[in-house]
Amino acid sequence: MDEVNQRLQLEAQRIASRHPIPEFYVRFRTPLAIARKLYFSDPMVRLLREVLEPVFTDDFGHGLFHSSRVGIDSAALLFIELETTPMEQSRVTRLMVLGLLAGLLHDIRRNEENHAEAGAEEAERVLRDMPLDEDEVRCICLAIKNHEAFTETVQSRRPWFQLVSDCLYDADKFRWGPDTFTHTLWHMAHYNHLTPQELIGKFPWGIEGLFRIQKTFRTSIGRDFGPQIIDTGLEIGKEIYRYLLKHFGEDASG
């Protein structure tokens, strides 16, 4: 990343540090810790990380940093959503692993026009070499195919297919909160060679997208806690916008 965007990212992180942590990350610390431990300890997840690390970049803000956070939140959402069901713990853990794998793979074709469908096809090729049965591969690929916002989705008659899909979607959209302004924005600005002045011009359009995403969460936990994650991001974004106007706007030199 270039020096200007590095400095702006550090300033954005400083601004974000003054804002409260969204309630999801406070109330569900235990499920998140379980998901994080599984991310680092499960052999299949570790193998996939080793496969992806050489080919993933953060040029577009959707590399391994983003995908790992989506995977961990997806696995945590699965744990929470399944807490009140009679499902055996070993089965819950297996579904959490599927959530982690889906999270790691969901943006594998991020730079392509129809990246969700293209990503599902690429994920199927990657997963052929993993110790997964055919249904598990289909489940992960369906989730990846369905993770794009504001597009038509493919519904599944199998409840666990649908739950993995919905949890991946919500975990990915959680990233539209603070992560947008502490990470993704600056990598995208660098990748697209945007100046701070050009960022100022695009900010209102980006903020509008955040408002729209608030109404799209699919799981019960996502609907309860996702909007606050987005609200926190919006407040951080407004403060960053004011900072950019002050230091890079038309009147900055005056």
PDB file of C-alpha atoms in Angstrom:
ATOM      1  CA  MET A   1       0.000   0.000   0.000  1.00  0.00           C
ATOM      2  CA  ASP A   2       1.265   3.516  -0.789  1.00  0.00           C
ATOM      3  CA  GLU A   3       2.348   5.891   1.971  1.00  0.00           C
ATOM      4  CA  VAL A   4      -0.678   8.215   1.768  1.00  0.00           C
ATOM      5  CA  ASN A   5      -3.181   5.394   2.180  1.00  0.00           C
ATOM      6  CA  GLN A   6      -1.087   3.852   4.940  1.00  0.00           C
ATOM      7  CA  ARG A   7      -1.240   7.131   6.868  1.00  0.00           C
ATOM      8  CA  LEU A   8      -4.961   7.474   6.247  1.00  0.00           C
ATOM      9  CA  GLN A   9      -5.582   3.907   7.370  1.00  0.00           C
ATOM     10  CA  LEU A  10      -3.707   4.553  10.616  1.00  0.00           C
ATOM     11  CA  GLU A  11      -5.774   7.692  11.188  1.00  0.00           C
ATOM     12  CA  ALA A  12      -8.963   5.743  10.460  1.00  0.00           C
ATOM     13  CA  GLN A  13      -7.941   3.083  12.977  1.00  0.00           C
ATOM     14  CA  ARG A  14      -7.273   5.812  15.538  1.00  0.00           C
ATOM     15  CA  ILE A  15     -10.730   7.268  14.908  1.00  0.00           C
ATOM     16  CA  ALA A  16     -12.350   3.827  15.132  1.00  0.00           C
ATOM     17  CA  SER A  17     -10.641   3.101  18.452  1.00  0.00           C
ATOM     18  CA  ARG A  18     -12.716   5.881  20.053  1.00  0.00           C
ATOM     19  CA  HIS A  19     -15.984   4.166  19.140  1.00  0.00           C
ATOM     20  CA  PRO A  20     -17.618   1.378  21.158  1.00  0.00           C
ATOM     21  CA  ILE A  21     -17.204  -2.247  20.129  1.00  0.00           C
ATOM     22  CA  PRO A  22     -20.468  -3.489  18.567  1.00  0.00           C
ATOM     23  CA  GLU A  23     -22.577  -5.558  20.963  1.00  0.00           C
ATOM     24  CA  PHE A  24     -22.249  -8.743  18.882  1.00  0.00           C
ATOM     25  CA  TYR A  25     -18.524  -8.902  19.664  1.00  0.00           C
ATOM     26  CA  VAL A  26     -19.137  -8.320  23.376  1.00  0.00           C
ATOM     27  CA  ARG A  27     -22.109 -10.582  24.011  1.00  0.00           C
ATOM     28  CA  PHE A  28     -20.829 -13.507  21.967  1.00  0.00           C
ATOM     29  CA  ARG A  29     -17.181 -13.553  22.993  1.00  0.00           C
ATOM     30  CA  THR A  30     -17.322 -17.248  23.863  1.00  0.00           C
ATOM     31  CA  PRO A  31     -18.725 -18.471  20.505  1.00  0.00           C
ATOM     32  CA  LEU A  32     -16.255 -16.196  18.727  1.00  0.00           C
ATOM     33  CA  ALA A  33     -13.377 -17.629  20.765  1.00  0.00           C
ATOM     34  CA  ILE A  34     -14.516 -21.170  19.933  1.00  0.00           C
ATOM     35  CA  ALA A  35     -14.692 -20.278  16.239  1.00  0.00           C
ATOM     36  CA  ARG A  36     -11.271 -18.623  16.350  1.00  0.00           C
ATOM     37  CA  LYS A  37      -9.721 -21.650  18.042  1.00  0.00           C
ATOM     38  CA  LEU A  38     -11.237 -23.906  15.382  1.00  0.00           C
ATOM     39  CA  TYR A  39      -9.862 -21.622  12.668  1.00  0.00           C
ATOM     40  CA  PHE A  40      -6.328 -22.190  13.920  1.00  0.00           C
ATOM     41  CA  SER A  41      -6.625 -25.822  15.028  1.00  0.00           C
ATOM     42  CA  ASP A  42      -8.801 -27.692  12.525  1.00  0.00           C
ATOM     43  CA  PRO A  43      -6.548 -29.604  10.080  1.00  0.00           C
ATOM     44  CA  MET A  44      -8.774 -28.981   7.053  1.00  0.00           C
ATOM     45  CA  VAL A  45      -9.014 -25.245   7.721  1.00  0.00           C
ATOM     46  CA  ARG A  46      -5.252 -25.055   8.213  1.00  0.00           C
ATOM     47  CA  LEU A  47      -4.705 -26.933   4.947  1.00  0.00           C
ATOM     48  CA  LEU A  48      -6.967 -24.548   3.049  1.00  0.00           C
ATOM     49  CA  ARG A  49      -5.175 -21.543   4.530  1.00  0.00           C
ATOM     50  CA  GLU A  50      -1.870 -22.971   3.309  1.00  0.00           C
ATOM     51  CA  VAL A  51      -3.360 -23.400  -0.167  1.00  0.00           C
ATOM     52  CA  LEU A  52      -4.774 -19.865  -0.273  1.00  0.00           C
ATOM     53  CA  GLU A  53      -2.001 -17.835   1.371  1.00  0.00           C
ATOM     54  CA  PRO A  54       0.293 -17.796  -1.704  1.00  0.00           C
ATOM     55  CA  VAL A  55      -2.494 -16.660  -4.053  1.00  0.00           C
ATOM     56  CA  PHE A  56      -4.498 -14.279  -1.855  1.00  0.00           C
ATOM     57  CA  THR A  57      -3.617 -10.595  -1.838  1.00  0.00           C
ATOM     58  CA  ASP A  58      -5.197  -7.625  -0.088  1.00  0.00           C
ATOM     59  CA  ASP A  59      -5.010  -5.466  -3.222  1.00  0.00           C
ATOM     60  CA  PHE A  60      -8.779  -5.101  -3.282  1.00  0.00           C
ATOM     61  CA  GLY A  61      -9.259  -5.295   0.482  1.00  0.00           C
ATOM     62  CA  HIS A  62     -10.678  -8.807   0.230  1.00  0.00           C
ATOM     63  CA  GLY A  63      -7.681 -11.014   0.923  1.00  0.00           C
ATOM     64  CA  LEU A  64      -6.951 -13.389   3.766  1.00  0.00           C
ATOM     65  CA  PHE A  65      -7.510 -10.745   6.466  1.00  0.00           C
ATOM     66  CA  HIS A  66     -11.065 -10.176   5.250  1.00  0.00           C
ATOM     67  CA  SER A  67     -11.824 -13.813   4.477  1.00  0.00           C
ATOM     68  CA  SER A  68     -10.572 -15.098   7.822  1.00  0.00           C
ATOM     69  CA  ARG A  69     -12.768 -12.621   9.690  1.00  0.00           C
ATOM     70  CA  VAL A  70     -15.770 -13.625   7.604  1.00  0.00           C
ATOM     71  CA  GLY A  71     -15.054 -17.288   8.282  1.00  0.00           C
ATOM     72  CA  ILE A  72     -14.703 -16.841  12.037  1.00  0.00           C
ATOM     73  CA  ASP A  73     -17.881 -14.766  12.321  1.00  0.00           C
ATOM     74  CA  SER A  74     -19.728 -17.252  10.116  1.00  0.00           C
ATOM     75  CA  ALA A  75     -18.673 -20.158  12.343  1.00  0.00           C
ATOM     76  CA  ALA A  76     -19.639 -18.205  15.463  1.00  0.00           C
ATOM     77  CA  LEU A  77     -23.065 -17.408  13.993  1.00  0.00           C
ATOM     78  CA  LEU A  78     -23.599 -21.098  13.263  1.00  0.00           C
ATOM     79  CA  PHE A  79     -22.701 -21.974  16.853  1.00  0.00           C
ATOM     80  CA  ILE A  80     -25.116 -19.359  18.228  1.00  0.00           C
ATOM     81  CA  GLU A  81     -27.975 -20.216  15.867  1.00  0.00           C
ATOM     82  CA  LEU A  82     -27.647 -23.930  16.689  1.00  0.00           C
ATOM     83  CA  GLU A  83     -27.361 -23.521  20.473  1.00  0.00           C
ATOM     84  CA  THR A  84     -31.048 -24.219  21.078  1.00  0.00           C
ATOM     85  CA  THR A  85     -31.267 -27.216  18.728  1.00  0.00           C
ATOM     86  CA  PRO A  86     -30.817 -30.869  19.786  1.00  0.00           C
ATOM     87  CA  MET A  87     -27.961 -31.313  17.310  1.00  0.00           C
ATOM     88  CA  GLU A  88     -24.924 -33.240  18.577  1.00  0.00           C
ATOM     89  CA  GLN A  89     -21.891 -31.077  19.328  1.00  0.00           C
ATOM     90  CA  SER A  90     -19.744 -32.965  16.826  1.00  0.00           C
ATOM     91  CA  ARG A  91     -22.224 -32.040  14.103  1.00  0.00           C
ATOM     92  CA  VAL A  92     -22.283 -28.405  15.203  1.00  0.00           C
ATOM     93  CA  THR A  93     -18.488 -28.353  15.043  1.00  0.00           C
ATOM     94  CA  ARG A  94     -18.549 -29.849  11.561  1.00  0.00           C
ATOM     95  CA  LEU A  95     -20.943 -27.155  10.361  1.00  0.00           C
ATOM     96  CA  MET A  96     -18.699 -24.516  11.913  1.00  0.00           C
ATOM     97  CA  VAL A  97     -15.808 -25.937   9.887  1.00  0.00           C
ATOM     98  CA  LEU A  98     -17.944 -25.614   6.753  1.00  0.00           C
ATOM     99  CA  GLY A  99     -18.584 -21.989   7.719  1.00  0.00           C
ATOM    100  CA  LEU A 100     -14.858 -21.385   8.097  1.00  0.00           C
ATOM    101  CA  LEU A 101     -14.100 -22.974   4.728  1.00  0.00           C
ATOM    102  CA  ALA A 102     -16.862 -20.966   3.050  1.00  0.00           C
ATOM    103  CA  GLY A 103     -15.533 -17.776   4.611  1.00  0.00           C
ATOM    104  CA  LEU A 104     -12.000 -18.428   3.411  1.00  0.00           C
ATOM    105  CA  LEU A 105     -13.165 -19.171  -0.124  1.00  0.00           C
ATOM    106  CA  HIS A 106     -16.053 -16.760  -0.642  1.00  0.00           C
ATOM    107  CA  ASP A 107     -14.021 -14.019  -2.356  1.00  0.00           C
ATOM    108  CA  ILE A 108     -11.578 -16.250  -4.208  1.00  0.00           C
ATOM    109  CA  ARG A 109     -12.731 -14.649  -7.489  1.00  0.00           C
ATOM    110  CA  ARG A 110     -13.378 -11.172  -6.077  1.00  0.00           C
ATOM    111  CA  ASN A 111     -11.988  -9.283  -9.062  1.00  0.00           C
ATOM    112  CA  GLU A 112     -14.334 -10.976 -11.537  1.00  0.00           C
ATOM    113  CA  GLU A 113     -17.615  -9.351 -12.564  1.00  0.00           C
ATOM    114  CA  ASN A 114     -19.893 -12.099 -11.219  1.00  0.00           C
ATOM    115  CA  HIS A 115     -17.559 -12.981  -8.396  1.00  0.00           C
ATOM    116  CA  ALA A 116     -20.008 -14.971  -6.266  1.00  0.00           C
ATOM    117  CA  GLU A 117     -20.901 -17.461  -8.997  1.00  0.00           C
ATOM    118  CA  ALA A 118     -17.331 -17.610 -10.301  1.00  0.00           C
ATOM    119  CA  GLY A 119     -16.112 -18.083  -6.735  1.00  0.00           C
ATOM    120  CA  ALA A 120     -18.509 -20.980  -6.175  1.00  0.00           C
ATOM    121  CA  GLU A 121     -17.163 -22.709  -9.280  1.00  0.00           C
ATOM    122  CA  GLU A 122     -13.551 -22.183  -8.229  1.00  0.00           C
ATOM    123  CA  ALA A 123     -14.327 -23.293  -4.674  1.00  0.00           C
ATOM    124  CA  GLU A 124     -15.728 -26.565  -5.997  1.00  0.00           C
ATOM    125  CA  ARG A 125     -12.424 -27.230  -7.769  1.00  0.00           C
ATOM    126  CA  VAL A 126     -10.407 -26.442  -4.646  1.00  0.00           C
ATOM    127  CA  LEU A 127     -12.636 -28.493  -2.350  1.00  0.00           C
ATOM    128  CA  ARG A 128     -12.333 -31.634  -4.473  1.00  0.00           C
ATOM    129  CA  ASP A 129      -9.000 -32.286  -2.778  1.00  0.00           C
ATOM    130  CA  MET A 130     -10.430 -31.848   0.726  1.00  0.00           C
ATOM    131  CA  PRO A 131     -11.851 -34.625   2.956  1.00  0.00           C
ATOM    132  CA  LEU A 132     -15.445 -33.474   2.409  1.00  0.00           C
ATOM    133  CA  ASP A 133     -18.434 -35.410   1.170  1.00  0.00           C
ATOM    134  CA  GLU A 134     -20.419 -34.286  -1.861  1.00  0.00           C
ATOM    135  CA  ASP A 135     -23.175 -32.655   0.191  1.00  0.00           C
ATOM    136  CA  GLU A 136     -20.662 -30.623   2.196  1.00  0.00           C
ATOM    137  CA  VAL A 137     -19.039 -29.324  -0.988  1.00  0.00           C
ATOM    138  CA  ARG A 138     -22.456 -28.395  -2.378  1.00  0.00           C
ATOM    139  CA  CYS A 139     -23.335 -26.634   0.869  1.00  0.00           C
ATOM    140  CA  ILE A 140     -20.192 -24.491   0.811  1.00  0.00           C
ATOM    141  CA  CYS A 141     -20.577 -23.658  -2.879  1.00  0.00           C
ATOM    142  CA  LEU A 142     -24.230 -22.670  -2.416  1.00  0.00           C
ATOM    143  CA  ALA A 143     -23.244 -20.339   0.418  1.00  0.00           C
ATOM    144  CA  ILE A 144     -20.568 -18.699  -1.730  1.00  0.00           C
ATOM    145  CA  LYS A 145     -22.987 -18.350  -4.633  1.00  0.00           C
ATOM    146  CA  ASN A 146     -25.505 -16.638  -2.331  1.00  0.00           C
ATOM    147  CA  HIS A 147     -23.205 -14.239  -0.486  1.00  0.00           C
ATOM    148  CA  GLU A 148     -23.514 -11.222  -2.778  1.00  0.00           C
ATOM    149  CA  ALA A 149     -25.862  -8.453  -1.643  1.00  0.00           C
ATOM    150  CA  PHE A 150     -28.810  -7.157  -3.679  1.00  0.00           C
ATOM    151  CA  THR A 151     -28.883 -10.171  -6.003  1.00  0.00           C
ATOM    152  CA  GLU A 152     -31.243 -13.095  -6.456  1.00  0.00           C
ATOM    153  CA  THR A 153     -30.348 -16.093  -4.280  1.00  0.00           C
ATOM    154  CA  VAL A 154     -30.809 -19.841  -4.604  1.00  0.00           C
ATOM    155  CA  GLN A 155     -32.825 -21.225  -1.695  1.00  0.00           C
ATOM    156  CA  SER A 156     -32.178 -24.727  -0.364  1.00  0.00           C
ATOM    157  CA  ARG A 157     -34.713 -27.190   0.982  1.00  0.00           C
ATOM    158  CA  ARG A 158     -32.093 -28.491   3.391  1.00  0.00           C
ATOM    159  CA  PRO A 159     -32.122 -26.405   6.589  1.00  0.00           C
ATOM    160  CA  TRP A 160     -28.415 -26.822   7.291  1.00  0.00           C
ATOM    161  CA  PHE A 161     -27.483 -25.804   3.736  1.00  0.00           C
ATOM    162  CA  GLN A 162     -29.595 -22.681   4.156  1.00  0.00           C
ATOM    163  CA  LEU A 163     -28.195 -21.874   7.586  1.00  0.00           C
ATOM    164  CA  VAL A 164     -24.576 -22.084   6.412  1.00  0.00           C
ATOM    165  CA  SER A 165     -25.510 -19.854   3.468  1.00  0.00           C
ATOM    166  CA  ASP A 166     -27.282 -17.286   5.651  1.00  0.00           C
ATOM    167  CA  CYS A 167     -24.486 -17.221   8.240  1.00  0.00           C
ATOM    168  CA  LEU A 168     -21.850 -16.646   5.554  1.00  0.00           C
ATOM    169  CA  TYR A 169     -23.892 -13.778   4.127  1.00  0.00           C
ATOM    170  CA  ASP A 170     -24.346 -12.082   7.492  1.00  0.00           C
ATOM    171  CA  ALA A 171     -20.702 -12.553   8.486  1.00  0.00           C
ATOM    172  CA  ASP A 172     -19.609 -10.996   5.201  1.00  0.00           C
ATOM    173  CA  LYS A 173     -21.981  -8.060   5.668  1.00  0.00           C
ATOM    174  CA  PHE A 174     -20.696  -7.509   9.222  1.00  0.00           C
ATOM    175  CA  ARG A 175     -17.528  -6.398   7.423  1.00  0.00           C
ATOM    176  CA  TRP A 176     -19.504  -3.455   6.023  1.00  0.00           C
ATOM    177  CA  GLY A 177     -19.261  -1.941   9.509  1.00  0.00           C
ATOM    178  CA  PRO A 178     -15.982  -0.728  11.049  1.00  0.00           C
ATOM    179  CA  ASP A 179     -13.857  -2.994   8.808  1.00  0.00           C
ATOM    180  CA  THR A 180     -14.908  -0.932   5.789  1.00  0.00           C
ATOM    181  CA  PHE A 181     -13.138   2.109   7.187  1.00  0.00           C
ATOM    182  CA  THR A 182     -10.241   0.528   9.077  1.00  0.00           C
ATOM    183  CA  HIS A 183      -9.177  -1.880   6.338  1.00  0.00           C
ATOM    184  CA  THR A 184     -11.107  -2.352   3.091  1.00  0.00           C
ATOM    185  CA  LEU A 185     -11.418   1.284   1.991  1.00  0.00           C
ATOM    186  CA  TRP A 186      -7.685   1.970   1.978  1.00  0.00           C
ATOM    187  CA  HIS A 187      -6.744  -1.196   0.112  1.00  0.00           C
ATOM    188  CA  MET A 188      -9.395  -0.420  -2.501  1.00  0.00           C
ATOM    189  CA  ALA A 189      -8.173   3.169  -2.780  1.00  0.00           C
ATOM    190  CA  HIS A 190      -4.624   1.944  -3.308  1.00  0.00           C
ATOM    191  CA  TYR A 191      -5.707  -0.731  -5.796  1.00  0.00           C
ATOM    192  CA  ASN A 192      -7.755   1.779  -7.825  1.00  0.00           C
ATOM    193  CA  HIS A 193      -5.136   4.573  -7.528  1.00  0.00           C
ATOM    194  CA  LEU A 194      -7.654   6.918  -5.902  1.00  0.00           C
ATOM    195  CA  THR A 195      -6.442  10.196  -4.446  1.00  0.00           C
ATOM    196  CA  PRO A 196      -7.922  11.471  -1.162  1.00  0.00           C
ATOM    197  CA  GLN A 197      -9.823  14.058  -3.202  1.00  0.00           C
ATOM    198  CA  GLU A 198     -11.359  11.304  -5.344  1.00  0.00           C
ATOM    199  CA  LEU A 199     -12.287   9.398  -2.191  1.00  0.00           C
ATOM    200  CA  ILE A 200     -14.159  12.454  -0.936  1.00  0.00           C
ATOM    201  CA  GLY A 201     -16.233  12.437  -4.119  1.00  0.00           C
ATOM    202  CA  LYS A 202     -17.146   8.762  -3.733  1.00  0.00           C
ATOM    203  CA  PHE A 203     -17.938   8.851  -0.010  1.00  0.00           C
ATOM    204  CA  PRO A 204     -21.651   9.774  -0.193  1.00  0.00           C
ATOM    205  CA  TRP A 205     -22.325   6.894  -2.612  1.00  0.00           C
ATOM    206  CA  GLY A 206     -20.498   4.443  -0.332  1.00  0.00           C
ATOM    207  CA  ILE A 207     -22.395   5.594   2.746  1.00  0.00           C
ATOM    208  CA  GLU A 208     -25.699   5.072   0.927  1.00  0.00           C
ATOM    209  CA  GLY A 209     -24.735   1.439   0.336  1.00  0.00           C
ATOM    210  CA  LEU A 210     -24.227   0.934   4.064  1.00  0.00           C
ATOM    211  CA  PHE A 211     -27.733   2.187   4.801  1.00  0.00           C
ATOM    212  CA  ARG A 212     -29.163  -0.254   2.268  1.00  0.00           C
ATOM    213  CA  ILE A 213     -27.304  -3.283   3.621  1.00  0.00           C
ATOM    214  CA  GLN A 214     -28.811  -2.886   7.098  1.00  0.00           C
ATOM    215  CA  LYS A 215     -32.115  -4.391   5.994  1.00  0.00           C
ATOM    216  CA  THR A 216     -30.672  -7.479   4.306  1.00  0.00           C
ATOM    217  CA  PHE A 217     -29.430  -9.641   7.198  1.00  0.00           C
ATOM    218  CA  ARG A 218     -30.718 -13.204   6.978  1.00  0.00           C
ATOM    219  CA  THR A 219     -30.212 -14.946  10.336  1.00  0.00           C
ATOM    220  CA  SER A 220     -32.048 -14.039  13.532  1.00  0.00           C
ATOM    221  CA  ILE A 221     -28.769 -13.027  15.187  1.00  0.00           C
ATOM    222  CA  GLY A 222     -27.753 -11.045  12.119  1.00  0.00           C
ATOM    223  CA  ARG A 223     -31.033  -9.135  12.128  1.00  0.00           C
ATOM    224  CA  ASP A 224     -30.688  -8.427  15.854  1.00  0.00           C
ATOM    225  CA  PHE A 225     -27.040  -7.334  15.901  1.00  0.00           C
ATOM    226  CA  GLY A 226     -26.009  -6.584  12.312  1.00  0.00           C
ATOM    227  CA  PRO A 227     -27.623  -3.135  12.026  1.00  0.00           C
ATOM    228  CA  GLN A 228     -25.665  -1.897  15.045  1.00  0.00           C
ATOM    229  CA  ILE A 229     -22.414  -3.105  13.461  1.00  0.00           C
ATOM    230  CA  ILE A 230     -23.301  -1.085  10.369  1.00  0.00           C
ATOM    231  CA  ASP A 231     -24.307   1.928  12.497  1.00  0.00           C
ATOM    232  CA  THR A 232     -20.912   1.847  14.211  1.00  0.00           C
ATOM    233  CA  GLY A 233     -19.242   1.796  10.817  1.00  0.00           C
ATOM    234  CA  LEU A 234     -21.381   4.705   9.658  1.00  0.00           C
ATOM    235  CA  GLU A 235     -20.357   6.833  12.633  1.00  0.00           C
ATOM    236  CA  ILE A 236     -16.699   6.016  12.020  1.00  0.00           C
ATOM    237  CA  GLY A 237     -17.155   6.760   8.320  1.00  0.00           C
ATOM    238  CA  LYS A 238     -18.721  10.160   8.977  1.00  0.00           C
ATOM    239  CA  GLU A 239     -15.793  11.128  11.170  1.00  0.00           C
ATOM    240  CA  ILE A 240     -13.285   9.957   8.553  1.00  0.00           C
ATOM    241  CA  TYR A 241     -15.178  11.928   5.900  1.00  0.00           C
ATOM    242  CA  ARG A 242     -14.893  15.079   8.014  1.00  0.00           C
ATOM    243  CA  TYR A 243     -11.164  14.390   8.439  1.00  0.00           C
ATOM    244  CA  LEU A 244     -10.710  14.012   4.681  1.00  0.00           C
ATOM    245  CA  LEU A 245     -12.635  17.228   4.013  1.00  0.00           C
ATOM    246  CA  LYS A 246     -10.542  19.110   6.550  1.00  0.00           C
ATOM    247  CA  HIS A 247      -7.186  17.920   5.245  1.00  0.00           C
ATOM    248  CA  PHE A 248      -7.841  17.236   1.543  1.00  0.00           C
ATOM    249  CA  GLY A 249     -11.014  19.135   0.612  1.00  0.00           C
ATOM    250  CA  GLU A 250     -11.198  22.227  -1.575  1.00  0.00           C
ATOM    251  CA  ASP A 251     -10.831  24.542   1.421  1.00  0.00           C
ATOM    252  CA  ALA A 252      -8.001  22.573   3.051  1.00  0.00           C
ATOM    253  CA  SER A 253      -5.279  24.897   1.808  1.00  0.00           C
ATOM    254  CA  GLY A 254      -7.169  27.997   2.880  1.00  0.00           C
TER     255      GLY A 254
END
